[in-house]
C-alpha positions as semicolon CSV with decimal commas, in nm:
position;residue;x (nm);y (nm);z (nm)
1;M;3,559;-1,635;-10,881
2;N;3,308;-1,919;-10,759
3;K;3,593;-2,114;-10,631
4;I;3,679;-1,834;-10,397
5;I;3,344;-1,843;-10,280
6;S;3,295;-2,186;-10,207
7;L;3,672;-2,168;-10,048
8;Y;3,557;-1,945;-9,823
9;I;3,251;-2,134;-9,698
10;L;3,460;-2,449;-9,655
11;I;3,690;-2,254;-9,403
12;I;3,384;-2,112;-9,232
13;L;3,242;-2,464;-9,185
14;F;3,518;-2,603;-9,056
15;L;3,582;-2,309;-8,796
16;A;3,257;-2,372;-8,646
17;G;3,319;-2,767;-8,632
18;C;3,620;-2,691;-8,416
19;N;3,457;-2,490;-8,187
20;L;3,144;-2,668;-8,164
21;E;3,387;-2,941;-8,074
22;L;3,568;-2,731;-7,825
23;S;3,203;-2,667;-7,615
24;E;3,169;-2,993;-7,570
25;E;3,478;-3,066;-7,442
26;V;3,393;-2,817;-7,136
27;D;3,326;-3,002;-6,809
28;V;3,035;-2,790;-6,627
29;K;3,049;-2,866;-6,228
30;P;2,713;-2,941;-6,051
31;A;2,653;-2,642;-5,832
32;I;2,712;-2,654;-5,451
33;T;2,408;-2,691;-5,195
34;L;2,305;-2,640;-4,850
35;E;2,202;-2,968;-4,762
36;R;2,122;-2,971;-4,371
37;I;2,177;-2,743;-4,079
38;D;2,261;-2,848;-3,692
39;I;2,188;-2,604;-3,408
40;S;2,312;-2,680;-3,078
41;V;2,478;-2,497;-2,778
42;S;2,783;-2,368;-2,837
43;S;2,932;-2,482;-2,548
44;S;2,773;-2,853;-2,552
45;G;2,963;-2,973;-2,852
46;I;2,679;-3,202;-2,879
47;R;2,540;-3,173;-3,308
48;G;2,183;-3,080;-3,308
49;T;2,098;-3,081;-2,949
50;S;1,717;-3,174;-2,921
51;K;1,639;-3,041;-2,514
52;L;1,773;-2,778;-2,324
53;T;1,655;-2,649;-1,974
54;M;1,791;-2,252;-1,945
55;R;1,707;-1,979;-1,648
56;K;1,485;-1,666;-1,694
57;G;1,689;-1,374;-1,746
58;N;1,990;-1,607;-1,812
59;K;2,114;-1,637;-2,203
60;K;2,228;-1,907;-2,364
61;A;2,446;-1,946;-2,688
62;F;2,358;-2,156;-2,976
63;V;2,573;-2,219;-3,300
64;A;2,434;-2,345;-3,664
65;V;2,648;-2,556;-3,883
66;G;2,567;-2,615;-4,209
67;Y;2,632;-2,909;-4,447
68;Y;2,699;-2,879;-4,794
69;S;2,667;-3,131;-5,096
70;D;3,022;-3,178;-5,132
71;H;3,056;-3,274;-4,774
72;S;3,217;-2,957;-4,648
73;S;3,037;-2,745;-4,369
74;K;3,100;-2,433;-4,255
75;V;2,946;-2,242;-3,937
76;L;2,628;-2,061;-4,014
77;T;2,545;-1,892;-3,672
78;D;2,562;-1,552;-3,792
79;L;2,374;-1,580;-4,117
80;S;2,101;-1,768;-4,040
81;I;1,769;-1,699;-3,951
82;W;1,670;-1,739;-3,607
83;R;1,345;-1,789;-3,433
84;S;1,172;-1,897;-3,158
85;N;0,782;-2,006;-3,151
86;N;0,723;-1,808;-2,870
87;K;0,889;-1,461;-2,832
88;N;0,705;-1,423;-2,473
89;I;0,903;-1,686;-2,365
90;G;1,199;-1,634;-2,529
91;Y;1,368;-1,470;-2,794
92;F;1,721;-1,431;-2,986
93;V;1,846;-1,078;-2,880
94;E;2,108;-1,124;-3,182
95;P;2,204;-1,456;-3,393
96;G;2,251;-1,731;-3,198
97;Q;2,205;-1,550;-2,821
98;L;1,887;-1,651;-2,660
99;I;1,707;-1,502;-2,366
100;G;1,473;-1,616;-2,112
101;K;1,228;-1,381;-2,071
102;A;0,945;-1,640;-1,886
103;L;0,832;-1,951;-1,785
104;G;0,792;-2,181;-1,996
105;F;0,873;-2,406;-2,290
106;I;0,992;-2,308;-2,684
107;K;1,098;-2,454;-2,961
108;I;1,409;-2,267;-3,177
109;T;1,518;-2,339;-3,549
110;A;1,794;-2,190;-3,775
111;T;1,698;-2,126;-4,135
112;K;1,912;-2,040;-4,421
113;D;1,836;-2,093;-4,810
114;G;1,534;-2,233;-4,758
115;V;1,683;-2,518;-4,495
116;T;1,579;-2,520;-4,174
117;S;1,757;-2,667;-3,878
118;N;1,640;-2,917;-3,629
119;T;1,416;-2,805;-3,350
120;V;1,538;-2,766;-3,010
121;D;1,315;-2,773;-2,742
122;V;1,395;-2,512;-2,453
123;E;1,251;-2,497;-2,126
124;V;1,290;-2,156;-1,902
125;T;1,280;-2,213;-1,557
126;N;1,285;-2,012;-1,209
127;A;1,576;-1,758;-1,182
128;I;1,838;-1,800;-0,989
129;V;1,975;-1,625;-0,722
130;T;2,313;-1,462;-0,857
131;S;2,365;-1,265;-0,550
132;L;2,257;-1,201;-0,173
133;T;2,355;-0,823;-0,026
134;V;2,282;-0,761;0,361
135;T;2,213;-0,371;0,489
136;P;2,332;-0,214;0,665
137;S;2,653;-0,341;0,634
138;Q;2,797;-0,234;0,966
139;V;2,556;-0,236;1,301
140;L;2,593;-0,028;1,609
141;V;2,388;-0,172;1,892
142;A;2,363;-0,135;2,261
143;K;2,340;-0,458;2,436
144;G;1,962;-0,534;2,493
145;Q;1,865;-0,341;2,180
146;T;1,796;-0,433;1,829
147;Q;1,846;-0,401;1,486
148;Q;1,667;-0,517;1,183
149;L;1,866;-0,629;0,885
150;L;1,776;-0,660;0,580
151;A;1,868;-0,929;0,292
152;T;1,828;-0,820;-0,091
153;A;1,861;-1,109;-0,370
154;T;1,933;-1,053;-0,696
155;Y;1,806;-1,292;-0,981
156;S;1,953;-1,396;-1,320
157;D;1,659;-1,232;-1,462
158;G;1,776;-0,878;-1,277
159;T;1,468;-0,812;-1,035
160;S;1,508;-0,807;-0,688
161;S;1,343;-0,898;-0,369
162;D;1,341;-0,858;-0,012
163;V;1,458;-1,197;0,150
164;S;1,496;-1,169;0,501
165;R;1,223;-1,413;0,609
166;S;1,384;-1,668;0,377
167;V;1,754;-1,651;0,390
168;T;1,930;-1,824;0,683
169;W;2,068;-1,618;0,900
170;T;2,420;-1,703;1,107
171;P;2,580;-1,448;1,356
172;D;2,980;-1,548;1,402
173;E;2,962;-1,562;1,766
174;P;2,596;-1,613;1,894
175;Q;2,661;-1,543;2,260
176;T;2,760;-1,160;2,141
177;A;2,424;-1,110;1,911
178;T;2,153;-1,305;1,770
179;V;1,927;-1,290;1,463
180;T;1,571;-1,393;1,447
181;P;1,434;-1,561;1,106
182;T;1,291;-1,227;1,016
183;G;1,617;-1,041;1,002
184;L;1,563;-0,903;1,379
185;L;1,955;-0,831;1,517
186;S;1,947;-0,876;1,911
187;G;2,289;-0,712;2,104
188;D;2,302;-0,968;2,352
189;T;2,678;-0,935;2,445
190;V;2,920;-0,638;2,493
191;A;3,127;-0,749;2,221
192;T;3,197;-0,755;1,825
193;T;3,122;-1,011;1,611
194;T;2,989;-1,117;1,229
195;V;2,668;-1,177;1,060
196;E;2,580;-1,357;0,724
197;A;2,303;-1,500;0,508
198;F;2,265;-1,795;0,316
199;L;2,008;-1,843;0,017
200;D;2,040;-2,156;-0,224
201;G;2,385;-2,150;-0,212
202;V;2,490;-1,772;-0,194
203;T;2,612;-1,619;0,049
204;S;2,586;-1,261;0,131
205;N;2,868;-1,017;0,211
206;T;2,982;-0,973;0,565
207;V;2,793;-0,786;0,851
208;D;3,022;-0,680;1,109
209;V;2,834;-0,576;1,439
210;E;2,956;-0,394;1,768
211;V;2,753;-0,417;2,113
212;Y;2,808;-0,191;2,329
213;A;2,697;-0,085;2,690
214;C;2,404;0,145;2,733
215;R;2,597;0,390;2,955
216;S;2,414;0,723;2,906
217;T;2,024;0,680;2,787
218;G;2,061;1,062;2,668
219;A;2,272;0,918;2,354
220;S;2,162;0,702;2,083
221;C;1,980;0,412;2,294
222;L;1,726;0,328;2,500
223;D;1,749;0,142;2,800
224;I;1,561;-0,153;2,859
225;F;1,516;-0,320;3,187
226;D;1,426;-0,652;3,301
227;T;1,286;-0,662;3,610
228;G;1,295;-1,029;3,638
229;S;1,130;-1,302;3,454
230;G;1,173;-1,155;3,101
231;K;0,948;-0,861;3,263
232;L;1,091;-0,546;3,053
233;F;1,037;-0,186;3,070
234;T;1,203;0,134;2,895
235;N;1,306;0,444;2,993
236;S;1,109;0,757;2,819
237;P;1,276;0,780;2,492
238;S;1,598;1,029;2,412
239;K;1,566;1,248;2,126
240;T;1,814;1,098;1,923
241;F;1,755;0,725;1,993
242;L;1,391;0,768;1,879
243;D;1,488;0,979;1,559
244;S;1,722;0,729;1,497
245;R;1,417;0,466;1,450
246;G;1,230;0,683;1,232
247;G;1,042;0,902;1,494
248;S;0,688;0,838;1,663
249;T;0,427;1,119;1,705
250;N;0,547;1,347;2,006
251;K;0,455;1,693;2,134
252;G;0,831;1,833;2,122
253;F;1,098;1,764;2,345
254;T;1,293;1,863;2,692
255;Q;1,617;1,889;2,768
256;E;1,758;1,705;3,091
257;I;2,090;1,867;3,238
258;G;2,219;1,574;3,464
259;T;2,071;1,704;3,764
260;S;1,749;1,447;3,688
261;G;1,842;1,256;3,419
262;P;2,120;1,228;3,189
263;T;2,231;1,541;2,991
264;G;2,030;1,507;2,626
265;D;1,701;1,627;2,502
266;F;1,423;1,373;2,535
267;Y;1,087;1,403;2,362
268;I;0,771;1,432;2,574
269;F;0,425;1,327;2,465
270;D;0,042;1,365;2,508
271;W;-0,155;1,045;2,635
272;N;-0,242;0,956;2,317
273;N;0,154;1,010;2,170
274;A;0,276;0,763;2,485
275;D;0,004;0,487;2,355
276;S;0,121;0,553;1,997
277;L;0,488;0,513;2,099
278;C;0,486;0,175;2,241
279;D;0,246;0,105;1,886
280;T;0,604;0,208;1,728
281;Y;0,803;-0,014;1,928
282;N;0,602;-0,316;1,845
283;S;0,613;-0,220;1,433
284;K;1,033;-0,177;1,528
285;S;1,014;-0,514;1,742
286;I;1,227;-0,347;1,997
287;A;1,373;-0,631;2,175
288;G;1,244;-0,866;1,971
289;R;0,877;-0,805;2,138
290;T;0,596;-0,692;1,956
291;N;0,350;-0,677;2,318
292;W;0,482;-0,334;2,433
293;R;0,186;-0,119;2,621
294;L;0,159;0,150;2,824
295;A;0,291;0,091;3,182
296;T;-0,012;0,050;3,468
297;V;0,057;0,308;3,749
298;N;0,081;0,019;4,001
299;E;0,364;-0,150;3,784
300;L;0,519;0,176;3,733
301;R;0,488;0,219;4,132
302;G;0,658;-0,103;4,149
303;L;0,929;-0,015;3,962
304;F;1,018;0,269;4,190
305;N;0,957;0,055;4,534
306;T;1,199;-0,195;4,419
307;N;1,447;0,037;4,277
308;G;1,437;0,393;4,348
309;N;1,507;0,715;4,177
310;M;1,524;0,576;3,785
311;F;1,781;0,847;3,743
312;T;2,063;0,694;3,992
313;A;1,919;0,342;3,934
314;R;1,921;0,326;3,550
315;G;2,002;0,654;3,404
316;W;1,670;0,746;3,300
317;A;1,507;1,082;3,237
318;V;1,299;1,168;3,510
319;R;1,240;1,553;3,545
320;I;0,897;1,533;3,438
321;N;0,651;1,249;3,562
322;Y;0,553;0,932;3,342
323;W;0,180;0,870;3,171
324;T;0,023;0,551;3,247
325;S;-0,249;0,349;3,161
326;T;-0,451;0,356;3,471
327;S;-0,751;0,631;3,348
328;R;-0,874;0,807;3,623
329;G;-1,223;1,056;3,598
330;P;-1,194;1,266;3,322
331;G;-0,774;1,188;3,261
332;Y;-0,513;0,898;3,356
333;A;-0,242;0,879;3,638
334;N;0,089;0,939;3,622
335;I;0,338;0,902;3,851
336;S;0,727;1,052;3,903
337;L;1,031;0,808;3,902
338;R;1,187;1,080;4,088
339;N;1,049;0,998;4,430
340;G;0,770;0,794;4,351
341;H;0,498;1,036;4,399
342;S;0,152;1,025;4,224
343;G;0,095;1,292;4,067
344;L;-0,252;1,472;3,963
345;T;-0,498;1,290;3,740
346;M;-0,344;1,467;3,433
347;P;-0,569;1,507;3,152
348;S;-0,475;1,336;2,800
349;D;-0,366;1,677;2,613
350;D;-0,085;1,729;2,881
351;Y;0,309;1,642;2,840
352;L;0,475;1,380;3,015
353;Y;0,727;1,136;2,941
354;A;0,663;0,781;2,862
355;S;0,715;0,392;2,952
356;C;0,615;0,120;2,797
357;V;0,626;-0,217;2,943
358;S;0,695;-0,607;2,779
359;V;0,575;-0,917;2,957
360;P;0,635;-1,274;2,832
């Protein structure tokens, strides 16, 4: 019995020794660890970028590459935590996607498994113009008339602004239409042309321009009569024309039937309205001028003496007398541009036509 027990113990000890020997022969491999992370702009291909510039509102894509202890590498862009040291200037909208929010400097890094990448210095600069739009895109203007153009720039940060005074205006046929530095287009010759605007290397849409002859002042045009040396007179405006320019204070309108004026509706004004009409022309830069005022009685008398009936001469509405800026007693002088007669002095609250004059 003792022999059996002794044999059993020997067998157990033998087997234990074998297992110990086997366990000593197992090859235990060391753990693979992340040693370094390099971040760079995805399009640059330059490992470990250290500095770059981006525009406000633009996005910049970065890539993170991890290098391991076994000499392998792996793209970690989507697996890393991306950080900006000032989110008010630039921040990550998703892994590796940085957006510039405001002007300034930031530092960005990526981190994974306790390892932090190289630091990239980023400067966020002014947004750039991405598109330029001019409105209206089609202009129909009478010869001698004006139309304000509006140029709107859209920037890389999504904002937009009126840049009408900053662009370079370029008409294709300058003899047909000209554009001032503020965007005021003037029809000079009956023809068609196009206009474009340029800013910071960006070209606007093309504006089609047609300049036509103003043959009826009852239509949507105003007769601007150059009597010589650049002195301009306007007829009393039709309802259609003044409405198309945003209107001006008035006392309603009267109808001409073609005997003492072109067929159509024409506004009538008290004296204060008439004076304000010229201010309206100034605000609209009619004919490119900003010094419109009510004509004096002598100016309108001289206009009639030289040209006669202004309906016959220029197609003006003349059935009603015209206000003047010349005061008489408690009211103001007025004159007929149909027969040249000076009317009785009228109180300022009566209703008449109005002609504005501009002297260069």
